[in-house]
Short mmCIF file of C-alpha atoms in Angstrom, two decimals:
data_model
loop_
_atom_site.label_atom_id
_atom_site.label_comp_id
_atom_site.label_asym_id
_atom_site.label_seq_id
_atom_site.Cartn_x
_atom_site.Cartn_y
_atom_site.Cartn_z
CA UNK P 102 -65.99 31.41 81.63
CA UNK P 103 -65.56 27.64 81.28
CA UNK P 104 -65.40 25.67 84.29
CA UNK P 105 -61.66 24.40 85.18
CA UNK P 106 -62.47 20.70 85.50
CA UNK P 107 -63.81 21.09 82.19
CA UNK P 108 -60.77 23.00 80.55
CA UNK P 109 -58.33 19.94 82.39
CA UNK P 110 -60.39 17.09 80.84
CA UNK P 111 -60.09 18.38 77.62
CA UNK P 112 -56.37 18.51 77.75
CA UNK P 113 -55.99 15.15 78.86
CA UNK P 114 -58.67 14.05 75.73
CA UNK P 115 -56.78 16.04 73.09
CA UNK P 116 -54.29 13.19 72.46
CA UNK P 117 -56.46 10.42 72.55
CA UNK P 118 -59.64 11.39 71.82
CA UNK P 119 -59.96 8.72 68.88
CA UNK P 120 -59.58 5.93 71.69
CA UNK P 121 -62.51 6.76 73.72
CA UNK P 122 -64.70 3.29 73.86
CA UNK P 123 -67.80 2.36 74.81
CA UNK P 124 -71.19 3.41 73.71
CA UNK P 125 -73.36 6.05 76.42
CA UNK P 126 -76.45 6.46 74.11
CA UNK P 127 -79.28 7.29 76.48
CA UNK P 128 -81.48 5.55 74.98
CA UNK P 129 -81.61 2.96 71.27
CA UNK P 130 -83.98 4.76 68.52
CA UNK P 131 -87.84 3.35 68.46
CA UNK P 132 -88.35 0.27 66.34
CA UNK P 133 -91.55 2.44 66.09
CA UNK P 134 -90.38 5.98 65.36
CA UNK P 135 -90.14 7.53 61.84
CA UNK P 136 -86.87 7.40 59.96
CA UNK P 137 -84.73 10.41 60.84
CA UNK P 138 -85.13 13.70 59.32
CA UNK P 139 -82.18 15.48 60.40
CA UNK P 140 -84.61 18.42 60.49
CA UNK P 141 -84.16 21.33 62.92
CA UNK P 142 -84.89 25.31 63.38
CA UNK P 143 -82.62 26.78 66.29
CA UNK P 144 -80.76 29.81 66.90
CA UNK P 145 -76.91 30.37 67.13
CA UNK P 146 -74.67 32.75 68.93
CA UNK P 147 -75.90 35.77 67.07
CA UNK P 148 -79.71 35.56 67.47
CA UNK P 149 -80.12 34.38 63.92
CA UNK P 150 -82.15 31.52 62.98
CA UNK P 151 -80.34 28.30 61.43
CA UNK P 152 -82.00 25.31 59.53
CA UNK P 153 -80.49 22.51 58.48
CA UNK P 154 -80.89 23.64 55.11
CA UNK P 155 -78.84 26.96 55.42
CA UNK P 156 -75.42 25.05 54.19
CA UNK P 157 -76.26 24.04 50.86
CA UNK P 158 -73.05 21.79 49.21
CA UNK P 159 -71.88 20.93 52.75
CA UNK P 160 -72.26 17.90 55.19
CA UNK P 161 -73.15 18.56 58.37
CA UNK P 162 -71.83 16.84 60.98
CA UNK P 163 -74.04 17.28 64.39
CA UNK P 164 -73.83 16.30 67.98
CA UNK P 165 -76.57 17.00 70.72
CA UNK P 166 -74.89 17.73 74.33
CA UNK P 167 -74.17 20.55 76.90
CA UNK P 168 -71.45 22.45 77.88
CA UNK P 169 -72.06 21.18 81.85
CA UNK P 170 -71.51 17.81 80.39
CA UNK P 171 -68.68 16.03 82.43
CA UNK P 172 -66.78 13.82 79.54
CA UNK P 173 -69.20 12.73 76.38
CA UNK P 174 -69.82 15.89 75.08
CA UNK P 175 -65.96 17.30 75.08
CA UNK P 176 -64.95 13.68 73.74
CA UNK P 177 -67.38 14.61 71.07
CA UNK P 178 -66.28 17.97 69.95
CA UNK P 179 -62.23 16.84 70.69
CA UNK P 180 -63.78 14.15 68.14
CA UNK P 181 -64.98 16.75 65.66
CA UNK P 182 -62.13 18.99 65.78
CA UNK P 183 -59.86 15.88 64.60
CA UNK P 184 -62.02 15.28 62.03
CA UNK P 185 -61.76 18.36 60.74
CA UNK P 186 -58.20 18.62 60.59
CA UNK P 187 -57.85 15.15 59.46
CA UNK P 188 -60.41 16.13 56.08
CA UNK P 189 -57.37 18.78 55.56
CA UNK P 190 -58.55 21.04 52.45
CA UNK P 191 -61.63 19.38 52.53
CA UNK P 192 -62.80 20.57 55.39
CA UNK P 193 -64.44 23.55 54.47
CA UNK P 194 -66.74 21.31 52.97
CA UNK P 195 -67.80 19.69 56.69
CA UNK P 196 -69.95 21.91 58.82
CA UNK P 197 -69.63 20.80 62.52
CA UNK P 198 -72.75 21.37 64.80
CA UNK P 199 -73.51 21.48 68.40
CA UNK P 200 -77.40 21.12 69.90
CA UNK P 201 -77.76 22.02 73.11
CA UNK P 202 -80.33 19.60 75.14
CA UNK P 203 -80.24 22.13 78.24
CA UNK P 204 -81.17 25.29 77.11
CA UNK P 205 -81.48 26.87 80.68
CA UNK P 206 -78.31 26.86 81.33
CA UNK P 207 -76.75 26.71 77.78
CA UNK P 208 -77.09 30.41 76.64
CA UNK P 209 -76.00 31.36 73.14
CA UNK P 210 -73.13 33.33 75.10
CA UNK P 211 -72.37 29.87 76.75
CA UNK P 212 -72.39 28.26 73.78
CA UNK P 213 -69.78 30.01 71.90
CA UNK P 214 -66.99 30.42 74.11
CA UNK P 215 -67.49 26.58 74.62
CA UNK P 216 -67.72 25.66 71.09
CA UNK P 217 -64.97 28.20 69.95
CA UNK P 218 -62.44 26.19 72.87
CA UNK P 219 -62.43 23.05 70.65
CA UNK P 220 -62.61 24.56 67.08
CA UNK P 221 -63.88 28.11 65.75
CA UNK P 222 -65.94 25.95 62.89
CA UNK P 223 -68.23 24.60 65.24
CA UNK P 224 -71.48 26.00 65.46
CA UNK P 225 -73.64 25.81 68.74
CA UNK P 226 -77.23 25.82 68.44
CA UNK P 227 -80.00 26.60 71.06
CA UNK P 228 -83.41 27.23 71.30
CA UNK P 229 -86.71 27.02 72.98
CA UNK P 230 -87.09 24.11 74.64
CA UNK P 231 -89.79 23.09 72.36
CA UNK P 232 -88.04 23.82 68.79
CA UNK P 233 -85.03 21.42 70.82
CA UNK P 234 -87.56 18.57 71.50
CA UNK P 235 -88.05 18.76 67.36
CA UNK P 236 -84.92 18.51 66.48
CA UNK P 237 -84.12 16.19 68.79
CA UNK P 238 -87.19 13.99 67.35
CA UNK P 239 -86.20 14.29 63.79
CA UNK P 240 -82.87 12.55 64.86
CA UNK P 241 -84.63 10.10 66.62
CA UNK P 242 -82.04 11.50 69.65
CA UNK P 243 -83.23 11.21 72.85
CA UNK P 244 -82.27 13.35 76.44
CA UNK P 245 -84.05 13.79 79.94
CA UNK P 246 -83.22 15.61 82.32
CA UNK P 247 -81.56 14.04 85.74
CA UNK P 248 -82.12 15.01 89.37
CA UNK P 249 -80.86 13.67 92.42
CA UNK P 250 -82.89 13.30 95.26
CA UNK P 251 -82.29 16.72 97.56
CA UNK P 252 -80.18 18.65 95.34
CA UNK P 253 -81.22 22.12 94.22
CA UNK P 254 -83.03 22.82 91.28
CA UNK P 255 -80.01 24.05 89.62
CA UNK P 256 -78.18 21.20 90.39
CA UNK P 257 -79.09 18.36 87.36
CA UNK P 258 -77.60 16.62 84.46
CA UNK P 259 -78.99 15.41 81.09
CA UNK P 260 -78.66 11.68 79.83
CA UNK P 261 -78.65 12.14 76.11
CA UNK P 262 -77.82 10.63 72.90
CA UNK P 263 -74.36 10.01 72.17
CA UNK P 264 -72.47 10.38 69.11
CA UNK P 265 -72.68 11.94 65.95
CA UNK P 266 -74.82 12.02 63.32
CA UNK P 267 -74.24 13.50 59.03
CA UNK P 268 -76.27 15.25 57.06
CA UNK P 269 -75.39 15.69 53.17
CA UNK P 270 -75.05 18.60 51.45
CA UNK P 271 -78.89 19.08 50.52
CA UNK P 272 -79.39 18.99 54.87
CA UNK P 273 -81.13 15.19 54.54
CA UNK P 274 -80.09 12.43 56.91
CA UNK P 275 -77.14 10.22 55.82
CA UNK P 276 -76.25 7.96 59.29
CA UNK P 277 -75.19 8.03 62.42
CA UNK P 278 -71.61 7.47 64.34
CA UNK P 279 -71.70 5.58 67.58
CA UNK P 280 -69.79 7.20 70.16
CA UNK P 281 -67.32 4.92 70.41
CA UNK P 282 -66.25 5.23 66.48
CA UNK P 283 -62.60 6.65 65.87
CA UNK P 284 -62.55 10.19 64.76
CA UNK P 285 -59.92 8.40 61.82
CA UNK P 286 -63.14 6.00 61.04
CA UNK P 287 -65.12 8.87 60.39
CA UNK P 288 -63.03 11.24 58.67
CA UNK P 289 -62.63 8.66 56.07
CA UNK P 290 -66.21 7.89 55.59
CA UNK P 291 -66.70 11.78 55.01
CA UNK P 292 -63.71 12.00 52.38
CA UNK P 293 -64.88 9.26 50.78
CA UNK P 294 -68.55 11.17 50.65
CA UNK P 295 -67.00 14.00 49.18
CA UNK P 296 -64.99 11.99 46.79
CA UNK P 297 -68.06 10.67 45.68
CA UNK P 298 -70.15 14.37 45.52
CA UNK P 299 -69.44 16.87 42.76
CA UNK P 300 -68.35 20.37 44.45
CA UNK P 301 -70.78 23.09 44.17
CA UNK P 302 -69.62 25.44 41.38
CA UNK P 303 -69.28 28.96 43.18
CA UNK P 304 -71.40 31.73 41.84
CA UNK P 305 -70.26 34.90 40.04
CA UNK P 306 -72.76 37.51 42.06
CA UNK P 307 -72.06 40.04 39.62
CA UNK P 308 -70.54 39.42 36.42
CA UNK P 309 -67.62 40.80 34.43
CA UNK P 310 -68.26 44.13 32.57
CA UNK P 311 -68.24 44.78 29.01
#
């Protein structure tokens, strides 16, 4: 069940989600560290493994958060939902995607009722803490875990990488959003990606007789 503080904050961000300000990235990318990837192997609701190159003619549009987190992360997704309905026909051609960086408490049961509360398009991923660092490294997205001083092992929150980041429809790196860009900003960057990318032909799986 989602927690109620939760449920009220999204409310109050449905209407003006595209004015949230201010950038909360955890941390700037390394000067040092490899170009971004956009690379991952995780798991969604069902149990069944999902790369970044399972939605071939789509962008992907992915965000790394948790469902305990207290305002970024449902910004985020209010964010994504917009965009969605924003790209109107075109959406189908966006595929919106939620890492979890707290797989403890993030289960894939977790994850979908959360997900599913701000749009049923949005995936959430999980995985083994491990296959998370990865994919977290091919973003060049950072988290840590955050602990106050006498409060139960339970008790923590992650600082993490804000904002969104697009993949193109052959699952390589495009960019990156900041967190405080307007979900209008965005949606037209996208349409104007798709503008600009042929549409997959669909395939006949099994052709006319005769």
């Amino acid at each position: 069940m989602m927690k109620a503080p939760v449920v009220a904050l999204i409310a109050a961000l449905l209407p003006t989600a595209s004015a949230a300000s201010g950038s909360v990235d955890a941390a700037l990318p390394d000067d040092a560290a490899p170009p971004p990837s956009g690379r991952y192997l995780l798991m969604d609701a069902n149990g069944r493994a999902v790369t970044n190159a399972d939605f071939p003619g789509r962008f992907q549009l992915v965000a790394f958060g948790y469902t305990y987190c207290p305002d970024v992360c449902p910004t985020t997704l209010v964010e994504a939902a917009a965009i969605l309905k924003r790209l109107g026909d075109r959406a189908d051609r966006v595929q919106p995607i939620f890492i979890t960086v707290d797989p403890q408490r993030d289960t894939p049961e977790v994850l979908a009722t959360y997900t599913a509360y701000f749009h049923p398009r949005i995936i959430g991923l999980t995985g083994s803490p491990e296959l998370i660092a990865r994919a977290a490294r091919h973003f060049n997205a950072r988290y840590e875990k955050v602990t106050e001083p006498g409060s139960p092992a339970d008790r923590y929150s992650v600082d993490h990488s804000a904002g969104m980041y697009l993949l193109g429809p052959d699952g390589g790196y495009i960019r990156k959003f900041g967190y405080s860009t307007p979900a209008a900003e965005i949606a037209e960057r996208i349409d104007g990606l798709l503008s600009e990318t042929p549409e997959p032909k669909k395939i006949l799986r099994h052709p006319p007789a005769g």
